[in-house]
C-alpha atoms as an extended CHARMM CRD file, in Angstrom:
* protein
*
       147  EXT
         1         1  MET       CA            -49.3070000000      102.6570000000       21.3440000000  PROA      1               0.0000000000
         2         2  THR       CA            -50.2990000000      101.1660000000       24.6660000000  PROA      2               0.0000000000
         3         3  THR       CA            -53.4040000000      101.6120000000       26.4010000000  PROA      3               0.0000000000
         4         4  ARG       CA            -51.7140000000      103.3440000000       29.0170000000  PROA      4               0.0000000000
         5         5  ASP       CA            -50.3460000000      105.9320000000       26.5450000000  PROA      5               0.0000000000
         6         6  MET       CA            -53.6210000000      106.2870000000       24.9780000000  PROA      6               0.0000000000
         7         7  LYS       CA            -55.1570000000      107.2290000000       28.3300000000  PROA      7               0.0000000000
         8         8  LYS       CA            -52.4310000000      109.5500000000       28.9890000000  PROA      8               0.0000000000
         9         9  PHE       CA            -52.7280000000      111.3140000000       25.6770000000  PROA      9               0.0000000000
        10        10  ASN       CA            -56.5450000000      111.4790000000       26.1650000000  PROA      10              0.0000000000
        11        11  LYS       CA            -56.2200000000      112.9990000000       29.5630000000  PROA      11              0.0000000000
        12        12  GLN       CA            -53.7100000000      115.6430000000       28.4000000000  PROA      12              0.0000000000
        13        13  TRP       CA            -55.9210000000      116.3450000000       25.3370000000  PROA      13              0.0000000000
        14        14  VAL       CA            -59.0220000000      116.7350000000       27.5740000000  PROA      14              0.0000000000
        15        15  MET       CA            -57.0680000000      119.1050000000       29.8650000000  PROA      15              0.0000000000
        16        16  SER       CA            -55.6990000000      121.2690000000       27.3200000000  PROA      16              0.0000000000
        17        17  PHE       CA            -59.1970000000      121.4170000000       25.5740000000  PROA      17              0.0000000000
        18        18  GLY       CA            -60.8860000000      122.5380000000       28.8180000000  PROA      18              0.0000000000
        19        19  THR       CA            -58.1990000000      125.1720000000       29.1960000000  PROA      19              0.0000000000
        20        20  LEU       CA            -58.9050000000      126.4560000000       25.7030000000  PROA      20              0.0000000000
        21        21  LEU       CA            -62.5240000000      126.5890000000       26.6190000000  PROA      21              0.0000000000
        22        22  GLN       CA            -61.6270000000      128.3390000000       29.7170000000  PROA      22              0.0000000000
        23        23  LYS       CA            -59.6310000000      131.0120000000       27.7220000000  PROA      23              0.0000000000
        24        24  MET       CA            -62.2700000000      131.5040000000       25.0240000000  PROA      24              0.0000000000
        25        25  HSD       CA            -64.7840000000      132.1370000000       27.8030000000  PROA      25              0.0000000000
        26        26  LEU       CA            -62.4470000000      134.5810000000       29.4660000000  PROA      26              0.0000000000
        27        27  ILE       CA            -61.9500000000      136.4630000000       25.9280000000  PROA      27              0.0000000000
        28        28  ASP       CA            -65.5680000000      136.4120000000       25.4050000000  PROA      28              0.0000000000
        29        29  ASN       CA            -66.2370000000      137.8970000000       28.9560000000  PROA      29              0.0000000000
        30        30  ASN       CA            -63.5900000000      140.7320000000       28.4310000000  PROA      30              0.0000000000
        31        31  LYS       CA            -64.9790000000      141.4480000000       25.0860000000  PROA      31              0.0000000000
        32        32  GLU       CA            -68.5730000000      141.9640000000       26.4230000000  PROA      32              0.0000000000
        33        33  GLN       CA            -67.1370000000      143.9060000000       29.3820000000  PROA      33              0.0000000000
        34        34  LYS       CA            -65.3820000000      146.3370000000       26.8230000000  PROA      34              0.0000000000
        35        35  GLU       CA            -68.6880000000      146.7120000000       24.7010000000  PROA      35              0.0000000000
        36        36  ARG       CA            -70.5190000000      147.4890000000       27.9650000000  PROA      36              0.0000000000
        37        37  GLU       CA            -68.0090000000      150.2390000000       28.9120000000  PROA      37              0.0000000000
        38        38  SER       CA            -67.9310000000      151.6770000000       25.4150000000  PROA      38              0.0000000000
        39        39  ASP       CA            -71.7890000000      151.8080000000       25.2240000000  PROA      39              0.0000000000
        40        40  ALA       CA            -71.8180000000      153.5250000000       28.5200000000  PROA      40              0.0000000000
        41        41  ALA       CA            -69.1640000000      155.9430000000       27.2730000000  PROA      41              0.0000000000
        42        42  ASP       CA            -71.1400000000      156.5380000000       24.1050000000  PROA      42              0.0000000000
        43        43  PHE       CA            -74.3240000000      157.2160000000       26.0000000000  PROA      43              0.0000000000
        44        44  HSD       CA            -72.6940000000      160.2530000000       27.4660000000  PROA      44              0.0000000000
        45        45  THR       CA            -71.0220000000      161.7050000000       24.5930000000  PROA      45              0.0000000000
        46        46  ILE       CA            -72.3610000000      163.2930000000       21.3510000000  PROA      46              0.0000000000
        47        47  ILE       CA            -70.2720000000      163.3370000000       18.1620000000  PROA      47              0.0000000000
        48        48  PRO       CA            -70.3540000000      166.5590000000       16.3310000000  PROA      48              0.0000000000
        49        49  CYS       CA            -71.6810000000      166.4810000000       12.6740000000  PROA      49              0.0000000000
        50        50  ALA       CA            -68.7370000000      166.9430000000       10.1920000000  PROA      50              0.0000000000
        51        51  THR       CA            -71.0960000000      168.6960000000        7.8250000000  PROA      51              0.0000000000
        52        52  LYS       CA            -74.3900000000      170.8920000000        7.7610000000  PROA      52              0.0000000000
        53        53  SER       CA            -76.2630000000      167.9320000000        5.9660000000  PROA      53              0.0000000000
        54        54  PRO       CA            -79.6320000000      167.0770000000        7.5520000000  PROA      54              0.0000000000
        55        55  ILE       CA            -79.1210000000      163.4620000000        6.4870000000  PROA      55              0.0000000000
        56        56  GLU       CA            -75.9650000000      163.4160000000        8.5740000000  PROA      56              0.0000000000
        57        57  ALA       CA            -77.8620000000      164.8300000000       11.5110000000  PROA      57              0.0000000000
        58        58  GLN       CA            -80.4680000000      162.0410000000       10.9320000000  PROA      58              0.0000000000
        59        59  PHE       CA            -77.9900000000      159.3670000000       10.7890000000  PROA      59              0.0000000000
        60        60  LEU       CA            -76.3750000000      160.5750000000       14.1720000000  PROA      60              0.0000000000
        61        61  HSD       CA            -79.2870000000      159.5100000000       15.9710000000  PROA      61              0.0000000000
        62        62  VAL       CA            -79.8410000000      156.2610000000       14.1720000000  PROA      62              0.0000000000
        63        63  HSD       CA            -76.4150000000      154.6260000000       14.2940000000  PROA      63              0.0000000000
        64        64  THR       CA            -73.9960000000      153.7140000000       17.0660000000  PROA      64              0.0000000000
        65        65  HSD       CA            -70.8930000000      156.0650000000       17.4160000000  PROA      65              0.0000000000
        66        66  VAL       CA            -68.6200000000      153.6760000000       15.6930000000  PROA      66              0.0000000000
        67        67  LYS       CA            -70.8710000000      153.2550000000       12.6080000000  PROA      67              0.0000000000
        68        68  PHE       CA            -71.4880000000      156.9820000000       12.8210000000  PROA      68              0.0000000000
        69        69  ARG       CA            -67.7110000000      157.8250000000       12.3570000000  PROA      69              0.0000000000
        70        70  GLU       CA            -67.7440000000      155.6030000000        9.4020000000  PROA      70              0.0000000000
        71        71  VAL       CA            -70.6570000000      157.4260000000        7.8910000000  PROA      71              0.0000000000
        72        72  GLN       CA            -68.7740000000      160.6830000000        8.7050000000  PROA      72              0.0000000000
        73        73  VAL       CA            -65.7550000000      159.7150000000        6.4270000000  PROA      73              0.0000000000
        74        74  GLN       CA            -68.3620000000      159.1490000000        3.5920000000  PROA      74              0.0000000000
        75        75  PHE       CA            -69.7950000000      162.7090000000        4.3640000000  PROA      75              0.0000000000
        76        76  ARG       CA            -66.3070000000      164.2260000000        4.1560000000  PROA      76              0.0000000000
        77        77  GLY       CA            -65.3410000000      162.1580000000        0.9640000000  PROA      77              0.0000000000
        78        78  LYS       CA            -68.4470000000      163.4700000000       -0.6240000000  PROA      78              0.0000000000
        79        79  VAL       CA            -66.6650000000      166.8480000000       -0.9220000000  PROA      79              0.0000000000
        80        80  ASN       CA            -64.3470000000      165.3210000000       -3.6420000000  PROA      80              0.0000000000
        81        81  CYS       CA            -67.4770000000      164.0190000000       -5.8050000000  PROA      81              0.0000000000
        82        82  ILE       CA            -68.6570000000      165.8910000000       -8.8820000000  PROA      82              0.0000000000
        83        83  THR       CA            -72.2230000000      164.9780000000       -9.6720000000  PROA      83              0.0000000000
        84        84  ARG       CA            -74.3430000000      165.7770000000      -12.7940000000  PROA      84              0.0000000000
        85        85  SER       CA            -77.8690000000      164.3790000000      -13.7470000000  PROA      85              0.0000000000
        86        86  ILE       CA            -77.6380000000      162.4030000000      -16.9300000000  PROA      86              0.0000000000
        87        87  GLU       CA            -81.2740000000      161.0730000000      -17.2410000000  PROA      87              0.0000000000
        88        88  PHE       CA            -84.6560000000      161.6670000000      -15.8140000000  PROA      88              0.0000000000
        89        89  ALA       CA            -87.6870000000      159.2360000000      -16.4240000000  PROA      89              0.0000000000
        90        90  LEU       CA            -90.9770000000      158.2360000000      -14.4340000000  PROA      90              0.0000000000
        91        91  GLY       CA            -89.5200000000      159.6720000000      -11.2110000000  PROA      91              0.0000000000
        92        92  PHE       CA            -86.1800000000      158.0300000000      -11.5460000000  PROA      92              0.0000000000
        93        93  THR       CA            -83.2480000000      160.3850000000      -11.8870000000  PROA      93              0.0000000000
        94        94  THR       CA            -79.6620000000      158.9230000000      -12.9530000000  PROA      94              0.0000000000
        95        95  TYR       CA            -76.5160000000      160.6920000000      -11.7300000000  PROA      95              0.0000000000
        96        96  GLU       CA            -73.0040000000      160.1800000000      -12.8210000000  PROA      96              0.0000000000
        97        97  VAL       CA            -70.8020000000      160.6810000000       -9.8540000000  PROA      97              0.0000000000
        98        98  LEU       CA            -67.1250000000      161.2470000000      -10.3510000000  PROA      98              0.0000000000
        99        99  ASN       CA            -64.7240000000      160.9710000000       -7.3040000000  PROA      99              0.0000000000
       100       100  SER       CA            -61.2190000000      162.3410000000       -6.9000000000  PROA      100             0.0000000000
       101       101  LYS       CA            -59.8920000000      159.0200000000       -8.4090000000  PROA      101             0.0000000000
       102       102  PHE       CA            -61.5300000000      159.6600000000      -11.5570000000  PROA      102             0.0000000000
       103       103  ASN       CA            -63.7990000000      156.6360000000      -11.2310000000  PROA      103             0.0000000000
       104       104  LYS       CA            -67.4070000000      157.2150000000      -12.5660000000  PROA      104             0.0000000000
       105       105  PHE       CA            -70.3670000000      155.7150000000      -10.6990000000  PROA      105             0.0000000000
       106       106  VAL       CA            -73.8870000000      155.6320000000      -11.8930000000  PROA      106             0.0000000000
       107       107  VAL       CA            -76.3610000000      156.5040000000       -9.2390000000  PROA      107             0.0000000000
       108       108  THR       CA            -80.1530000000      156.1760000000       -9.5540000000  PROA      108             0.0000000000
       109       109  TYR       CA            -82.6050000000      157.8690000000       -7.3570000000  PROA      109             0.0000000000
       110       110  ASP       CA            -86.2470000000      157.0450000000       -7.1260000000  PROA      110             0.0000000000
       111       111  ALA       CA            -88.3180000000      160.2560000000       -6.1370000000  PROA      111             0.0000000000
       112       112  ILE       CA            -91.4360000000      158.1490000000       -5.4310000000  PROA      112             0.0000000000
       113       113  SER       CA            -90.2320000000      155.5210000000       -3.0110000000  PROA      113             0.0000000000
       114       114  CYS       CA            -87.0490000000      157.9030000000       -2.0340000000  PROA      114             0.0000000000
       115       115  GLU       CA            -84.4890000000      155.0270000000       -2.6000000000  PROA      115             0.0000000000
       116       116  VAL       CA            -81.2430000000      155.5540000000       -3.8090000000  PROA      116             0.0000000000
       117       117  LYS       CA            -78.8940000000      152.7690000000       -5.5450000000  PROA      117             0.0000000000
       118       118  CYS       CA            -75.3370000000      152.9250000000       -6.7440000000  PROA      118             0.0000000000
       119       119  GLN       CA            -73.6420000000      150.6800000000       -9.0910000000  PROA      119             0.0000000000
       120       120  CYS       CA            -70.7480000000      150.1150000000       -6.6670000000  PROA      120             0.0000000000
       121       121  LEU       CA            -73.1280000000      148.2240000000       -4.3050000000  PROA      121             0.0000000000
       122       122  LEU       CA            -71.2010000000      149.2330000000       -1.2640000000  PROA      122             0.0000000000
       123       123  PHE       CA            -74.5930000000      149.8910000000        0.5430000000  PROA      123             0.0000000000
       124       124  GLU       CA            -75.5250000000      146.4600000000        0.4060000000  PROA      124             0.0000000000
       125       125  SER       CA            -72.1150000000      145.0660000000        1.6980000000  PROA      125             0.0000000000
       126       126  ARG       CA            -71.4560000000      147.7170000000        4.4150000000  PROA      126             0.0000000000
       127       127  GLY       CA            -74.8920000000      148.6600000000        5.3570000000  PROA      127             0.0000000000
       128       128  PHE       CA            -74.5730000000      152.5520000000        4.9880000000  PROA      128             0.0000000000
       129       129  LEU       CA            -74.7630000000      155.0430000000        2.2920000000  PROA      129             0.0000000000
       130       130  TYR       CA            -71.6320000000      155.8900000000        0.5120000000  PROA      130             0.0000000000
       131       131  ARG       CA            -70.3330000000      159.0510000000       -0.8320000000  PROA      131             0.0000000000
       132       132  HSD       CA            -71.5830000000      158.5350000000       -4.4220000000  PROA      132             0.0000000000
       133       133  CYS       CA            -75.0580000000      158.1800000000       -3.1130000000  PROA      133             0.0000000000
       134       134  LEU       CA            -74.7370000000      161.0480000000       -0.6260000000  PROA      134             0.0000000000
       135       135  SER       CA            -73.4750000000      163.1900000000       -3.5340000000  PROA      135             0.0000000000
       136       136  ALA       CA            -76.4660000000      162.3470000000       -5.4000000000  PROA      136             0.0000000000
       137       137  LEU       CA            -78.9280000000      163.0920000000       -2.6990000000  PROA      137             0.0000000000
       138       138  SER       CA            -77.2200000000      166.4250000000       -1.9690000000  PROA      138             0.0000000000
       139       139  PHE       CA            -77.5200000000      167.1860000000       -5.7830000000  PROA      139             0.0000000000
       140       140  LYS       CA            -81.0920000000      166.3980000000       -5.4450000000  PROA      140             0.0000000000
       141       141  ARG       CA            -81.4440000000      168.2280000000       -2.2690000000  PROA      141             0.0000000000
       142       142  VAL       CA            -83.0760000000      165.5050000000       -0.5880000000  PROA      142             0.0000000000
       143       143  ASP       CA            -83.0460000000      166.2140000000        3.3590000000  PROA      143             0.0000000000
       144       144  LYS       CA            -84.2710000000      163.0600000000        4.7310000000  PROA      144             0.0000000000
       145       145  VAL       CA            -83.8040000000      159.2690000000        3.7350000000  PROA      145             0.0000000000
       146       146  ALA       CA            -85.3610000000      156.0610000000        5.2380000000  PROA      146             0.0000000000
       147       147  PRO       CA            -83.2760000000      154.4340000000        8.1760000000  PROA      147             0.0000000000
Protein backbone atom coordinates (compact mmCIF):
# COMPACT_ATOMS: atom_id res chain seq x y z
CA UNK A 1 0.00 0.00 0.00
CA UNK A 2 1.41 3.35 -1.02
CA UNK A 3 1.34 6.56 0.93
CA UNK A 4 -1.22 7.91 -1.49
CA UNK A 5 -3.52 4.92 -0.88
CA UNK A 6 -3.09 5.32 2.87
CA UNK A 7 -4.03 9.01 2.70
CA UNK A 8 -7.08 8.18 0.59
CA UNK A 9 -8.11 5.42 3.01
CA UNK A 10 -7.64 7.69 6.03
CA UNK A 11 -9.63 10.48 4.38
CA UNK A 12 -12.52 8.10 3.61
CA UNK A 13 -12.40 6.67 7.13
CA UNK A 14 -12.46 10.13 8.72
CA UNK A 15 -15.35 11.22 6.48
CA UNK A 16 -17.39 8.09 7.23
CA UNK A 17 -16.64 8.42 10.96
CA UNK A 18 -17.78 12.05 10.84
CA UNK A 19 -20.99 10.99 9.08
CA UNK A 20 -21.54 8.31 11.72
CA UNK A 21 -21.12 10.86 14.50
CA UNK A 22 -23.59 13.17 12.76
CA UNK A 23 -26.12 10.34 12.49
CA UNK A 24 -25.67 9.43 16.15
CA UNK A 25 -26.14 13.08 17.13
CA UNK A 26 -29.30 13.27 15.02
CA UNK A 27 -30.67 10.07 16.62
CA UNK A 28 -29.94 11.45 20.11
CA UNK A 29 -31.71 14.71 19.26
CA UNK A 30 -34.75 12.83 17.93
CA UNK A 31 -34.85 10.65 21.04
CA UNK A 32 -34.68 13.68 23.33
CA UNK A 33 -37.42 15.40 21.33
CA UNK A 34 -39.69 12.35 21.61
CA UNK A 35 -39.04 12.19 25.37
CA UNK A 36 -39.95 15.88 25.75
CA UNK A 37 -43.15 15.37 23.74
CA UNK A 38 -44.02 12.29 25.79
CA UNK A 39 -43.40 14.17 29.04
CA UNK A 40 -45.62 17.03 27.86
CA UNK A 41 -48.40 14.60 26.93
CA UNK A 42 -48.03 12.77 30.26
CA UNK A 43 -48.30 16.04 32.15
CA UNK A 44 -51.84 16.53 30.84
CA UNK A 45 -53.12 12.96 31.22
CA UNK A 46 -54.01 10.88 34.23
CA UNK A 47 -54.04 7.11 34.05
CA UNK A 48 -56.93 5.60 36.01
CA UNK A 49 -56.03 3.04 38.66
CA UNK A 50 -56.71 -0.59 37.74
CA UNK A 51 -57.69 -1.51 41.31
CA UNK A 52 -58.91 0.26 44.42
CA UNK A 53 -55.60 -0.32 46.18
CA UNK A 54 -54.29 2.73 48.06
CA UNK A 55 -50.77 1.56 47.23
CA UNK A 56 -51.55 1.75 43.51
CA UNK A 57 -52.92 5.27 43.99
CA UNK A 58 -49.70 6.17 45.81
CA UNK A 59 -47.59 4.78 42.94
CA UNK A 60 -49.62 6.81 40.42
CA UNK A 61 -48.18 10.00 41.90
CA UNK A 62 -44.62 8.69 42.29
CA UNK A 63 -43.85 6.91 38.99
CA UNK A 64 -43.78 8.12 35.40
CA UNK A 65 -46.64 7.00 33.17
CA UNK A 66 -44.51 4.34 31.49
CA UNK A 67 -43.33 2.88 34.80
CA UNK A 68 -46.83 3.13 36.28
CA UNK A 69 -48.24 1.06 33.41
CA UNK A 70 -45.70 -1.65 34.29
CA UNK A 71 -46.80 -1.43 37.93
CA UNK A 72 -50.45 -1.77 36.90
CA UNK A 73 -49.66 -5.08 35.20
CA UNK A 74 -48.45 -6.33 38.59
CA UNK A 75 -51.60 -5.11 40.36
CA UNK A 76 -53.74 -6.95 37.81
CA UNK A 77 -51.59 -10.07 38.17
CA UNK A 78 -52.00 -9.95 41.95
CA UNK A 79 -55.54 -11.21 41.42
CA UNK A 80 -54.13 -14.62 40.46
CA UNK A 81 -52.03 -14.93 43.61
CA UNK A 82 -53.02 -17.01 46.62
CA UNK A 83 -51.36 -15.82 49.82
CA UNK A 84 -51.11 -17.44 53.21
CA UNK A 85 -49.19 -16.51 56.31
CA UNK A 86 -46.74 -19.25 57.30
CA UNK A 87 -44.69 -17.69 60.10
CA UNK A 88 -44.65 -14.69 62.44
CA UNK A 89 -41.79 -13.71 64.75
CA UNK A 90 -40.44 -10.43 66.14
CA UNK A 91 -42.41 -8.22 63.76
CA UNK A 92 -41.50 -10.28 60.70
CA UNK A 93 -44.25 -12.10 58.87
CA UNK A 94 -43.42 -14.69 56.24
CA UNK A 95 -45.95 -15.44 53.52
CA UNK A 96 -46.18 -18.12 50.90
CA UNK A 97 -47.53 -16.72 47.64
CA UNK A 98 -48.67 -19.02 44.85
CA UNK A 99 -49.39 -17.56 41.45
CA UNK A 100 -51.42 -18.96 38.56
CA UNK A 101 -48.39 -20.89 37.27
CA UNK A 102 -48.22 -22.84 40.53
CA UNK A 103 -44.92 -21.28 41.49
CA UNK A 104 -44.32 -20.67 45.18
CA UNK A 105 -42.65 -17.50 46.39
CA UNK A 106 -41.67 -16.67 49.94
CA UNK A 107 -42.30 -13.05 50.88
CA UNK A 108 -41.16 -11.52 54.16
CA UNK A 109 -42.74 -8.37 55.58
CA UNK A 110 -41.09 -6.39 58.37
CA UNK A 111 -43.86 -4.52 60.20
CA UNK A 112 -41.38 -2.32 62.08
CA UNK A 113 -39.51 -0.90 59.08
CA UNK A 114 -42.40 -1.56 56.64
CA UNK A 115 -40.06 -3.36 54.25
CA UNK A 116 -41.14 -6.23 52.06
CA UNK A 117 -38.80 -8.70 50.39
CA UNK A 118 -39.49 -11.57 48.00
CA UNK A 119 -37.23 -14.47 47.13
CA UNK A 120 -37.71 -13.69 43.42
CA UNK A 121 -35.63 -10.50 43.86
CA UNK A 122 -37.46 -8.84 40.97
CA UNK A 123 -37.73 -5.58 42.92
CA UNK A 124 -33.96 -5.33 43.00
CA UNK A 125 -33.69 -5.80 39.24
CA UNK A 126 -36.73 -3.84 38.00
CA UNK A 127 -37.20 -1.19 40.68
CA UNK A 128 -40.86 -1.72 41.56
CA UNK A 129 -42.85 -4.17 43.66
CA UNK A 130 -44.01 -7.33 41.96
CA UNK A 131 -47.33 -9.11 42.39
CA UNK A 132 -45.94 -11.48 45.05
CA UNK A 133 -45.06 -8.58 47.34
CA UNK A 134 -48.26 -6.70 46.48
CA UNK A 135 -50.30 -9.77 47.33
CA UNK A 136 -48.59 -10.12 50.72
CA UNK A 137 -49.08 -6.40 51.44
CA UNK A 138 -52.74 -6.69 50.52
CA UNK A 139 -53.10 -9.76 52.76
CA UNK A 140 -51.54 -7.78 55.62
CA UNK A 141 -53.81 -4.81 54.77
CA UNK A 142 -50.91 -2.41 54.35
CA UNK A 143 -52.12 0.76 52.67
CA UNK A 144 -48.90 2.76 52.29
CA UNK A 145 -45.32 1.84 51.38
CA UNK A 146 -42.07 3.77 51.31
CA UNK A 147 -41.38 5.25 47.86
